[in-house]
Amino acid sequence: MKDVKTLEHVTIRFAGDSGDGMQLTGNQFTQTTAFSQNDLSTFPDYPAEIRAPAGTLHGVSGFQIHFSSELIYTPGDNIDVLIAMNPAALKVNLNLLIHNATIIVNEDSFTSKNLKLAGFEKNPLDDGTLSAYQVIRVELNRLTLKALENIELSHKEKDRCKNFYALGMVYWLYQRDLDPTLYWIKTKFAKSPVLIEANTTALIGGRNFADSTQIFNTSYKIAKAKIEPGVYRNMTGNEALVLGMVTAGQKSGLNIFLASYPITPATEVLQFTSLHKNFGIRTLQAEDEISAIGIALGASFAGDIGMTVTSGPGLALKNEFLGLAVMTELPLVIFDIQRAGPSTGMPTKTEQADLWIAMHGRSSEAPLPIIAANGPVDCFNVAYEAIKIAVQFMTPVLVLSDLYIANGAEPWKIPNPDKLPEIKINLADKDDPYLPYERDEKSLARKWALPGTPNLEHRIGGLEKEDVTGNISYDAENHDKMVRLRAEKIQRVGDFVQEPTLHGDESGDVLVVSWGSTYGAVLTTVDFLRAKGEKVSFYHLRWINPLPKSLGKHIKKFKKILVPEVNLGQLIHIIRGKYLVDAVGFNKVKGLPLRIDELKAAILKLIEE
């Protein structure tokens, strides 16, 4: 038995061609890690092309997982262990490795052809390129074929099992139980016993190979994380959005109607939602983005909670209908899963650059509430809260997520639905006097009148309405009043939602103001700097429109304001314009999440200036 060393946290990346099963391998390791009760965060990173040329740098697919015995908030900046299935996977990830990192390479794939495709002039396994790392050379193809020699599959089919052979080795390295993955294999390939036998044999073979050889000097143990007692499951951001909307539908007693057009990385939301018909959920794949939001708005008019989901280019197409939703004052929820753009951009890479189009993308004065998720698990809360506000205020609500959140996974403590906030529906009563644009005194919301109900007949559409009566009006004073009423209604959302909590002291050298998926990187960075004695605090925005009322108060108490974003600076313009403060941006638009080490350096530099 080798030495066993206890670690606090580890970051592993599985990398190979998009056909090597790296996402599947990473997901299985994630499930097993969750069963081991570590805290974890994942980052799938894959090419956009459906089938990029094998062995090339742009065909590399990766899955990163950061797991720990402590609470963690990001999938990690740098890699402790890289499983490289070919030279391209090694080259793409080489700059992310820590010093003395462990690299498990599939030696069989380091052929002259693959080395050339990856841009290596010499074999990096032999020329000293990897001298700073612990390199474990494994003949992965040969060993997998040897393990499966008595199974009746083609050479190609056996070769495809090498990801499970590699996974078995990593399971041994981190003392993982094989049973969850063995159960998954049995379920996944239930109709093909030979595939069950092949993948099971490969997984066990990899584990036994690592156990019986001297290939690793040490295996590692990560203790269970100290997390709240409860029932947990692993959940991605897109799954969490769906469960949030399903729960809100049940809580409100209304049906959910989601109409959408497929677009990366939002398509999964439509797919997951369609699995929940038993909860009164109805889904429709529309012929394009414009019709999708039109259908969703029509569903809201009819008395369902209308929803649509898209990504940046799709949101651009939906904006005219969003204006109609603002004018008709009907509840509607739009999920925007941001990706790198503009146009088709880099559809499998992340970005935070749809904030401006969310805020200002419509014609005329058409404000709407905007809420942003801070991580995969938070998507549940954000979806639920967005629906609550949409119904309560009779307004479209825009939810911002991004690819980093959508595909990332975290352990989610399943909440008690009885403890979730009530969702009140303000339906017009046919027996009461009805005026379509008569408003609630506090929220300024009009009542929801279901079509076909006697005594609730009223005009609907994009033409300006007369205040209270809803009659079509071209009166100048009335238009001015209605524009201001609609804007004031959105500002009053701030009176009904919880304000963010300031993380840190109420005054100091730097206040970091962030939104969306930068939450984990900023929180980790600020906690590290505060532990070193730096006077840094953190304020993360949940509702971006309206901005929280306490933000202005906090901004005035710090010497410097830093706004980190995965764009060229969008929130910072809003903050500068509203608070007249000389905030500083920290901006990266590389299709990747912010790095903690870079953010740390930016904050320290700001303190020193």
PDB file of C-alpha atoms in Angstrom, residues 146-402:
ATOM      1  CA  LYS A 146      -5.449  -5.564 -23.282  1.00  0.00           C
ATOM      2  CA  ALA A 147      -8.033  -5.363 -20.506  1.00  0.00           C
ATOM      3  CA  LEU A 148     -10.852  -5.839 -23.021  1.00  0.00           C
ATOM      4  CA  GLU A 149      -9.199  -8.508 -25.190  1.00  0.00           C
ATOM      5  CA  ASN A 150     -11.798 -11.150 -24.309  1.00  0.00           C
ATOM      6  CA  ILE A 151     -14.810  -8.907 -24.952  1.00  0.00           C
ATOM      7  CA  GLU A 152     -16.497  -9.071 -28.343  1.00  0.00           C
ATOM      8  CA  LEU A 153     -16.314  -5.462 -29.470  1.00  0.00           C
ATOM      9  CA  SER A 154     -14.595  -3.781 -32.389  1.00  0.00           C
ATOM     10  CA  HIS A 155     -11.160  -2.249 -31.946  1.00  0.00           C
ATOM     11  CA  LYS A 156     -12.713   1.227 -32.176  1.00  0.00           C
ATOM     12  CA  GLU A 157     -15.366   0.443 -29.571  1.00  0.00           C
ATOM     13  CA  LYS A 158     -12.775  -0.919 -27.158  1.00  0.00           C
ATOM     14  CA  ASP A 159     -10.569   2.122 -27.709  1.00  0.00           C
ATOM     15  CA  ARG A 160     -13.441   4.406 -26.712  1.00  0.00           C
ATOM     16  CA  CYS A 161     -13.395   2.832 -23.246  1.00  0.00           C
ATOM     17  CA  LYS A 162      -9.972   4.309 -22.418  1.00  0.00           C
ATOM     18  CA  ASN A 163     -11.600   7.262 -20.664  1.00  0.00           C
ATOM     19  CA  PHE A 164     -12.980   4.838 -18.052  1.00  0.00           C
ATOM     20  CA  TYR A 165      -9.548   3.211 -17.716  1.00  0.00           C
ATOM     21  CA  ALA A 166      -8.086   6.678 -16.980  1.00  0.00           C
ATOM     22  CA  LEU A 167     -10.972   7.418 -14.615  1.00  0.00           C
ATOM     23  CA  GLY A 168     -10.261   4.209 -12.694  1.00  0.00           C
ATOM     24  CA  MET A 169      -6.660   5.350 -12.168  1.00  0.00           C
ATOM     25  CA  VAL A 170      -7.793   8.744 -10.866  1.00  0.00           C
ATOM     26  CA  TYR A 171     -10.311   7.040  -8.586  1.00  0.00           C
ATOM     27  CA  TRP A 172      -7.448   5.075  -7.019  1.00  0.00           C
ATOM     28  CA  LEU A 173      -5.331   8.231  -6.712  1.00  0.00           C
ATOM     29  CA  TYR A 174      -8.066   9.983  -4.683  1.00  0.00           C
ATOM     30  CA  GLN A 175      -9.477   6.902  -2.937  1.00  0.00           C
ATOM     31  CA  ARG A 176     -12.838   7.120  -4.619  1.00  0.00           C
ATOM     32  CA  ASP A 177     -15.529   4.464  -4.479  1.00  0.00           C
ATOM     33  CA  LEU A 178     -16.238   2.847  -7.861  1.00  0.00           C
ATOM     34  CA  ASP A 179     -19.820   1.918  -7.004  1.00  0.00           C
ATOM     35  CA  PRO A 180     -21.565   5.147  -8.159  1.00  0.00           C
ATOM     36  CA  THR A 181     -19.952   4.906 -11.588  1.00  0.00           C
ATOM     37  CA  LEU A 182     -20.512   1.146 -11.838  1.00  0.00           C
ATOM     38  CA  TYR A 183     -24.194   1.772 -11.124  1.00  0.00           C
ATOM     39  CA  TRP A 184     -24.283   4.539 -13.761  1.00  0.00           C
ATOM     40  CA  ILE A 185     -22.690   2.235 -16.358  1.00  0.00           C
ATOM     41  CA  LYS A 186     -25.237  -0.465 -15.578  1.00  0.00           C
ATOM     42  CA  THR A 187     -28.116   1.976 -15.978  1.00  0.00           C
ATOM     43  CA  LYS A 188     -26.773   3.838 -19.015  1.00  0.00           C
ATOM     44  CA  PHE A 189     -26.031   0.710 -21.043  1.00  0.00           C
ATOM     45  CA  ALA A 190     -28.917  -1.380 -19.727  1.00  0.00           C
ATOM     46  CA  LYS A 191     -29.805  -2.485 -23.276  1.00  0.00           C
ATOM     47  CA  SER A 192     -26.246  -3.523 -24.129  1.00  0.00           C
ATOM     48  CA  PRO A 193     -24.679  -6.020 -21.686  1.00  0.00           C
ATOM     49  CA  VAL A 194     -21.461  -6.067 -23.698  1.00  0.00           C
ATOM     50  CA  LEU A 195     -20.978  -2.319 -23.202  1.00  0.00           C
ATOM     51  CA  ILE A 196     -21.675  -2.732 -19.488  1.00  0.00           C
ATOM     52  CA  GLU A 197     -18.985  -5.418 -19.356  1.00  0.00           C
ATOM     53  CA  ALA A 198     -16.503  -3.359 -21.396  1.00  0.00           C
ATOM     54  CA  ASN A 199     -16.813  -0.107 -19.485  1.00  0.00           C
ATOM     55  CA  THR A 200     -16.923  -1.878 -16.132  1.00  0.00           C
ATOM     56  CA  THR A 201     -13.806  -3.849 -17.018  1.00  0.00           C
ATOM     57  CA  ALA A 202     -11.992  -0.699 -18.175  1.00  0.00           C
ATOM     58  CA  LEU A 203     -12.877   1.218 -14.991  1.00  0.00           C
ATOM     59  CA  ILE A 204     -11.824  -1.618 -12.686  1.00  0.00           C
ATOM     60  CA  GLY A 205      -8.781  -2.283 -14.856  1.00  0.00           C
ATOM     61  CA  GLY A 206      -7.579   1.305 -14.468  1.00  0.00           C
ATOM     62  CA  ARG A 207      -8.067   1.191 -10.714  1.00  0.00           C
ATOM     63  CA  ASN A 208      -6.258  -2.168 -10.447  1.00  0.00           C
ATOM     64  CA  PHE A 209      -3.416  -0.947 -12.660  1.00  0.00           C
ATOM     65  CA  ALA A 210      -2.816   2.010 -10.359  1.00  0.00           C
ATOM     66  CA  ASP A 211      -3.119  -0.222  -7.294  1.00  0.00           C
ATOM     67  CA  SER A 212      -0.754  -2.958  -8.440  1.00  0.00           C
ATOM     68  CA  THR A 213       2.016  -0.931 -10.081  1.00  0.00           C
ATOM     69  CA  GLN A 214       4.529   1.569  -8.691  1.00  0.00           C
ATOM     70  CA  ILE A 215       3.153   4.272 -10.993  1.00  0.00           C
ATOM     71  CA  PHE A 216       2.038   6.618  -8.171  1.00  0.00           C
ATOM     72  CA  ASN A 217       4.106   7.186  -5.032  1.00  0.00           C
ATOM     73  CA  THR A 218       1.155   8.492  -3.035  1.00  0.00           C
ATOM     74  CA  SER A 219      -2.612   8.423  -2.973  1.00  0.00           C
ATOM     75  CA  TYR A 220      -4.584  11.327  -1.552  1.00  0.00           C
ATOM     76  CA  LYS A 221      -7.447  11.814   0.850  1.00  0.00           C
ATOM     77  CA  ILE A 222      -9.713  14.856   1.080  1.00  0.00           C
ATOM     78  CA  ALA A 223     -11.845  14.923   4.207  1.00  0.00           C
ATOM     79  CA  LYS A 224     -15.585  15.528   4.130  1.00  0.00           C
ATOM     80  CA  ALA A 225     -16.549  19.185   3.921  1.00  0.00           C
ATOM     81  CA  LYS A 226     -18.281  20.827   6.855  1.00  0.00           C
ATOM     82  CA  ILE A 227     -21.606  21.556   5.221  1.00  0.00           C
ATOM     83  CA  GLU A 228     -25.079  22.091   6.644  1.00  0.00           C
ATOM     84  CA  PRO A 229     -27.032  18.895   7.300  1.00  0.00           C
ATOM     85  CA  GLY A 230     -29.685  18.207   4.699  1.00  0.00           C
ATOM     86  CA  VAL A 231     -30.493  16.376   1.503  1.00  0.00           C
ATOM     87  CA  TYR A 232     -28.186  17.410  -1.334  1.00  0.00           C
ATOM     88  CA  ARG A 233     -27.916  16.783  -5.033  1.00  0.00           C
ATOM     89  CA  ASN A 234     -25.485  17.930  -7.677  1.00  0.00           C
ATOM     90  CA  MET A 235     -26.947  20.586  -9.921  1.00  0.00           C
ATOM     91  CA  THR A 236     -25.877  22.710 -12.892  1.00  0.00           C
ATOM     92  CA  GLY A 237     -27.055  26.267 -13.366  1.00  0.00           C
ATOM     93  CA  ASN A 238     -29.427  25.355 -16.205  1.00  0.00           C
ATOM     94  CA  GLU A 239     -30.987  22.549 -14.146  1.00  0.00           C
ATOM     95  CA  ALA A 240     -31.393  24.928 -11.215  1.00  0.00           C
ATOM     96  CA  LEU A 241     -33.241  27.475 -13.376  1.00  0.00           C
ATOM     97  CA  VAL A 242     -35.718  24.808 -14.370  1.00  0.00           C
ATOM     98  CA  LEU A 243     -36.312  23.575 -10.836  1.00  0.00           C
ATOM     99  CA  GLY A 244     -36.748  27.168  -9.704  1.00  0.00           C
ATOM    100  CA  MET A 245     -39.447  27.792 -12.302  1.00  0.00           C
ATOM    101  CA  VAL A 246     -41.162  24.476 -11.614  1.00  0.00           C
ATOM    102  CA  THR A 247     -41.252  25.265  -7.900  1.00  0.00           C
ATOM    103  CA  ALA A 248     -42.583  28.773  -8.535  1.00  0.00           C
ATOM    104  CA  GLY A 249     -45.322  27.331 -10.744  1.00  0.00           C
ATOM    105  CA  GLN A 250     -46.367  24.918  -7.988  1.00  0.00           C
ATOM    106  CA  LYS A 251     -46.180  27.608  -5.337  1.00  0.00           C
ATOM    107  CA  SER A 252     -48.285  30.068  -7.324  1.00  0.00           C
ATOM    108  CA  GLY A 253     -50.784  27.526  -8.593  1.00  0.00           C
ATOM    109  CA  LEU A 254     -50.242  28.715 -12.167  1.00  0.00           C
ATOM    110  CA  ASN A 255     -49.097  26.770 -15.186  1.00  0.00           C
ATOM    111  CA  ILE A 256     -45.656  27.470 -16.658  1.00  0.00           C
ATOM    112  CA  PHE A 257     -45.405  27.904 -20.433  1.00  0.00           C
ATOM    113  CA  LEU A 258     -41.877  28.017 -21.839  1.00  0.00           C
ATOM    114  CA  ALA A 259     -41.459  28.782 -25.537  1.00  0.00           C
ATOM    115  CA  SER A 260     -37.932  28.836 -26.847  1.00  0.00           C
ATOM    116  CA  TYR A 261     -35.663  28.398 -29.850  1.00  0.00           C
ATOM    117  CA  PRO A 262     -32.526  26.245 -29.431  1.00  0.00           C
ATOM    118  CA  ILE A 263     -29.321  28.207 -28.856  1.00  0.00           C
ATOM    119  CA  THR A 264     -26.112  27.361 -27.003  1.00  0.00           C
ATOM    120  CA  PRO A 265     -25.849  27.411 -23.992  1.00  0.00           C
ATOM    121  CA  ALA A 266     -29.572  27.915 -23.289  1.00  0.00           C
ATOM    122  CA  THR A 267     -30.987  24.868 -25.076  1.00  0.00           C
ATOM    123  CA  GLU A 268     -30.677  22.629 -22.019  1.00  0.00           C
ATOM    124  CA  VAL A 269     -33.190  24.795 -20.168  1.00  0.00           C
ATOM    125  CA  LEU A 270     -35.844  23.953 -22.782  1.00  0.00           C
ATOM    126  CA  GLN A 271     -34.834  20.279 -22.683  1.00  0.00           C
ATOM    127  CA  PHE A 272     -34.907  20.009 -18.883  1.00  0.00           C
ATOM    128  CA  THR A 273     -38.168  21.920 -18.662  1.00  0.00           C
ATOM    129  CA  SER A 274     -39.882  19.551 -21.092  1.00  0.00           C
ATOM    130  CA  LEU A 275     -39.253  16.706 -18.620  1.00  0.00           C
ATOM    131  CA  HIS A 276     -41.615  18.216 -16.051  1.00  0.00           C
ATOM    132  CA  LYS A 277     -45.010  18.016 -17.755  1.00  0.00           C
ATOM    133  CA  ASN A 278     -46.434  16.377 -14.636  1.00  0.00           C
ATOM    134  CA  PHE A 279     -46.110  19.725 -12.857  1.00  0.00           C
ATOM    135  CA  GLY A 280     -48.307  21.569 -15.337  1.00  0.00           C
ATOM    136  CA  ILE A 281     -45.302  22.656 -17.375  1.00  0.00           C
ATOM    137  CA  ARG A 282     -45.789  23.156 -21.077  1.00  0.00           C
ATOM    138  CA  THR A 283     -42.953  23.705 -23.526  1.00  0.00           C
ATOM    139  CA  LEU A 284     -42.810  24.630 -27.182  1.00  0.00           C
ATOM    140  CA  GLN A 285     -39.847  24.757 -29.548  1.00  0.00           C
ATOM    141  CA  ALA A 286     -40.670  27.749 -31.730  1.00  0.00           C
ATOM    142  CA  GLU A 287     -39.471  28.362 -35.282  1.00  0.00           C
ATOM    143  CA  ASP A 288     -37.295  31.302 -34.235  1.00  0.00           C
ATOM    144  CA  GLU A 289     -36.423  33.594 -31.337  1.00  0.00           C
ATOM    145  CA  ILE A 290     -39.026  36.235 -32.155  1.00  0.00           C
ATOM    146  CA  SER A 291     -41.910  33.827 -32.303  1.00  0.00           C
ATOM    147  CA  ALA A 292     -40.732  32.175 -29.088  1.00  0.00           C
ATOM    148  CA  ILE A 293     -41.085  35.327 -27.024  1.00  0.00           C
ATOM    149  CA  GLY A 294     -44.320  36.231 -28.817  1.00  0.00           C
ATOM    150  CA  ILE A 295     -45.825  32.874 -27.904  1.00  0.00           C
ATOM    151  CA  ALA A 296     -44.605  33.203 -24.321  1.00  0.00           C
ATOM    152  CA  LEU A 297     -46.181  36.654 -24.014  1.00  0.00           C
ATOM    153  CA  GLY A 298     -49.410  35.277 -25.453  1.00  0.00           C
ATOM    154  CA  ALA A 299     -49.359  32.550 -22.813  1.00  0.00           C
ATOM    155  CA  SER A 300     -49.039  35.229 -20.128  1.00  0.00           C
ATOM    156  CA  PHE A 301     -51.983  37.107 -21.618  1.00  0.00           C
ATOM    157  CA  ALA A 302     -53.971  33.883 -21.360  1.00  0.00           C
ATOM    158  CA  GLY A 303     -53.136  33.359 -17.681  1.00  0.00           C
ATOM    159  CA  ASP A 304     -50.029  31.154 -17.619  1.00  0.00           C
ATOM    160  CA  ILE A 305     -46.617  32.330 -16.542  1.00  0.00           C
ATOM    161  CA  GLY A 306     -44.977  32.883 -19.926  1.00  0.00           C
ATOM    162  CA  MET A 307     -41.250  32.317 -20.232  1.00  0.00           C
ATOM    163  CA  THR A 308     -38.550  32.133 -22.831  1.00  0.00           C
ATOM    164  CA  VAL A 309     -34.845  31.338 -22.703  1.00  0.00           C
ATOM    165  CA  THR A 310     -32.087  32.439 -25.027  1.00  0.00           C
ATOM    166  CA  SER A 311     -28.526  33.695 -25.320  1.00  0.00           C
ATOM    167  CA  GLY A 312     -27.096  37.042 -26.512  1.00  0.00           C
ATOM    168  CA  PRO A 313     -27.928  36.959 -30.248  1.00  0.00           C
ATOM    169  CA  GLY A 314     -31.401  35.670 -29.420  1.00  0.00           C
ATOM    170  CA  LEU A 315     -31.975  38.407 -26.857  1.00  0.00           C
ATOM    171  CA  ALA A 316     -31.196  40.965 -29.547  1.00  0.00           C
ATOM    172  CA  LEU A 317     -34.009  39.505 -31.655  1.00  0.00           C
ATOM    173  CA  LYS A 318     -36.469  39.407 -28.775  1.00  0.00           C
ATOM    174  CA  ASN A 319     -36.192  43.040 -27.794  1.00  0.00           C
ATOM    175  CA  GLU A 320     -39.111  44.375 -29.830  1.00  0.00           C
ATOM    176  CA  PHE A 321     -41.435  41.894 -28.129  1.00  0.00           C
ATOM    177  CA  LEU A 322     -39.910  42.857 -24.792  1.00  0.00           C
ATOM    178  CA  GLY A 323     -41.063  46.392 -25.496  1.00  0.00           C
ATOM    179  CA  LEU A 324     -44.571  45.052 -26.121  1.00  0.00           C
ATOM    180  CA  ALA A 325     -44.422  43.184 -22.815  1.00  0.00           C
ATOM    181  CA  VAL A 326     -43.455  46.425 -21.058  1.00  0.00           C
ATOM    182  CA  MET A 327     -46.324  48.289 -22.729  1.00  0.00           C
ATOM    183  CA  THR A 328     -48.968  45.625 -22.077  1.00  0.00           C
ATOM    184  CA  GLU A 329     -47.725  45.175 -18.503  1.00  0.00           C
ATOM    185  CA  LEU A 330     -47.974  41.406 -18.506  1.00  0.00           C
ATOM    186  CA  PRO A 331     -45.789  39.037 -16.485  1.00  0.00           C
ATOM    187  CA  LEU A 332     -43.027  37.451 -18.546  1.00  0.00           C
ATOM    188  CA  VAL A 333     -39.652  35.946 -17.620  1.00  0.00           C
ATOM    189  CA  ILE A 334     -36.724  35.928 -20.033  1.00  0.00           C
ATOM    190  CA  PHE A 335     -33.658  33.854 -19.177  1.00  0.00           C
ATOM    191  CA  ASP A 336     -30.535  35.077 -20.972  1.00  0.00           C
ATOM    192  CA  ILE A 337     -27.640  32.591 -20.698  1.00  0.00           C
ATOM    193  CA  GLN A 338     -24.789  34.818 -21.843  1.00  0.00           C
ATOM    194  CA  ARG A 339     -22.013  33.563 -24.090  1.00  0.00           C
ATOM    195  CA  ALA A 340     -19.057  35.143 -25.870  1.00  0.00           C
ATOM    196  CA  GLY A 341     -20.201  37.311 -28.779  1.00  0.00           C
ATOM    197  CA  PRO A 342     -21.130  39.385 -30.659  1.00  0.00           C
ATOM    198  CA  SER A 343     -23.100  37.490 -33.285  1.00  0.00           C
ATOM    199  CA  THR A 344     -22.202  33.783 -33.211  1.00  0.00           C
ATOM    200  CA  GLY A 345     -18.976  34.677 -31.398  1.00  0.00           C
ATOM    201  CA  MET A 346     -17.627  31.803 -29.332  1.00  0.00           C
ATOM    202  CA  PRO A 347     -20.820  29.958 -28.398  1.00  0.00           C
ATOM    203  CA  THR A 348     -19.205  27.489 -25.998  1.00  0.00           C
ATOM    204  CA  LYS A 349     -17.248  30.160 -24.108  1.00  0.00           C
ATOM    205  CA  THR A 350     -18.522  32.425 -21.372  1.00  0.00           C
ATOM    206  CA  GLU A 351     -18.996  36.199 -21.225  1.00  0.00           C
ATOM    207  CA  GLN A 352     -20.889  38.801 -19.183  1.00  0.00           C
ATOM    208  CA  ALA A 353     -21.482  41.300 -21.948  1.00  0.00           C
ATOM    209  CA  ASP A 354     -25.295  41.316 -22.347  1.00  0.00           C
ATOM    210  CA  LEU A 355     -25.874  43.772 -19.512  1.00  0.00           C
ATOM    211  CA  TRP A 356     -26.153  46.794 -21.756  1.00  0.00           C
ATOM    212  CA  ILE A 357     -28.650  45.163 -24.112  1.00  0.00           C
ATOM    213  CA  ALA A 358     -30.611  43.977 -21.080  1.00  0.00           C
ATOM    214  CA  MET A 359     -30.710  47.513 -19.695  1.00  0.00           C
ATOM    215  CA  HIS A 360     -31.058  49.586 -22.859  1.00  0.00           C
ATOM    216  CA  GLY A 361     -31.860  47.252 -25.771  1.00  0.00           C
ATOM    217  CA  ARG A 362     -35.445  48.354 -26.367  1.00  0.00           C
ATOM    218  CA  SER A 363     -36.990  51.269 -28.189  1.00  0.00           C
ATOM    219  CA  SER A 364     -38.025  54.341 -26.224  1.00  0.00           C
ATOM    220  CA  GLU A 365     -38.337  54.238 -22.434  1.00  0.00           C
ATOM    221  CA  ALA A 366     -38.898  50.577 -21.592  1.00  0.00           C
ATOM    222  CA  PRO A 367     -37.247  49.679 -18.283  1.00  0.00           C
ATOM    223  CA  LEU A 368     -37.653  46.250 -16.744  1.00  0.00           C
ATOM    224  CA  PRO A 369     -36.275  44.487 -13.667  1.00  0.00           C
ATOM    225  CA  ILE A 370     -32.964  42.657 -14.171  1.00  0.00           C
ATOM    226  CA  ILE A 371     -31.710  39.978 -11.803  1.00  0.00           C
ATOM    227  CA  ALA A 372     -28.419  38.069 -12.114  1.00  0.00           C
ATOM    228  CA  ALA A 373     -27.479  34.645 -10.724  1.00  0.00           C
ATOM    229  CA  ASN A 374     -24.159  34.380  -8.900  1.00  0.00           C
ATOM    230  CA  GLY A 375     -23.600  30.640  -9.395  1.00  0.00           C
ATOM    231  CA  PRO A 376     -25.225  27.346 -10.412  1.00  0.00           C
ATOM    232  CA  VAL A 377     -27.176  26.830  -7.184  1.00  0.00           C
ATOM    233  CA  ASP A 378     -28.301  30.461  -7.053  1.00  0.00           C
ATOM    234  CA  CYS A 379     -30.098  29.934 -10.374  1.00  0.00           C
ATOM    235  CA  PHE A 380     -32.880  28.177  -8.451  1.00  0.00           C
ATOM    236  CA  ASN A 381     -33.422  31.205  -6.210  1.00  0.00           C
ATOM    237  CA  VAL A 382     -33.131  33.677  -9.073  1.00  0.00           C
ATOM    238  CA  ALA A 383     -35.708  31.865 -11.237  1.00  0.00           C
ATOM    239  CA  TYR A 384     -38.127  31.659  -8.319  1.00  0.00           C
ATOM    240  CA  GLU A 385     -37.657  35.333  -7.395  1.00  0.00           C
ATOM    241  CA  ALA A 386     -37.962  36.512 -11.000  1.00  0.00           C
ATOM    242  CA  ILE A 387     -41.326  34.777 -11.385  1.00  0.00           C
ATOM    243  CA  LYS A 388     -42.521  36.181  -8.076  1.00  0.00           C
ATOM    244  CA  ILE A 389     -41.655  39.731  -9.134  1.00  0.00           C
ATOM    245  CA  ALA A 390     -43.029  39.294 -12.672  1.00  0.00           C
ATOM    246  CA  VAL A 391     -46.414  38.262 -11.309  1.00  0.00           C
ATOM    247  CA  GLN A 392     -46.454  40.697  -8.416  1.00  0.00           C
ATOM    248  CA  PHE A 393     -45.525  43.720 -10.565  1.00  0.00           C
ATOM    249  CA  MET A 394     -47.105  42.606 -13.864  1.00  0.00           C
ATOM    250  CA  THR A 395     -43.867  43.190 -15.745  1.00  0.00           C
ATOM    251  CA  PRO A 396     -41.332  41.311 -17.845  1.00  0.00           C
ATOM    252  CA  VAL A 397     -38.269  40.329 -15.786  1.00  0.00           C
ATOM    253  CA  LEU A 398     -34.908  39.582 -17.362  1.00  0.00           C
ATOM    254  CA  VAL A 399     -32.713  36.943 -15.706  1.00  0.00           C
ATOM    255  CA  LEU A 400     -28.993  37.000 -16.508  1.00  0.00           C
ATOM    256  CA  SER A 401     -26.951  33.828 -16.228  1.00  0.00           C
ATOM    257  CA  ASP A 402     -23.953  32.808 -18.340  1.00  0.00           C
TER     258      ASP A 402
END
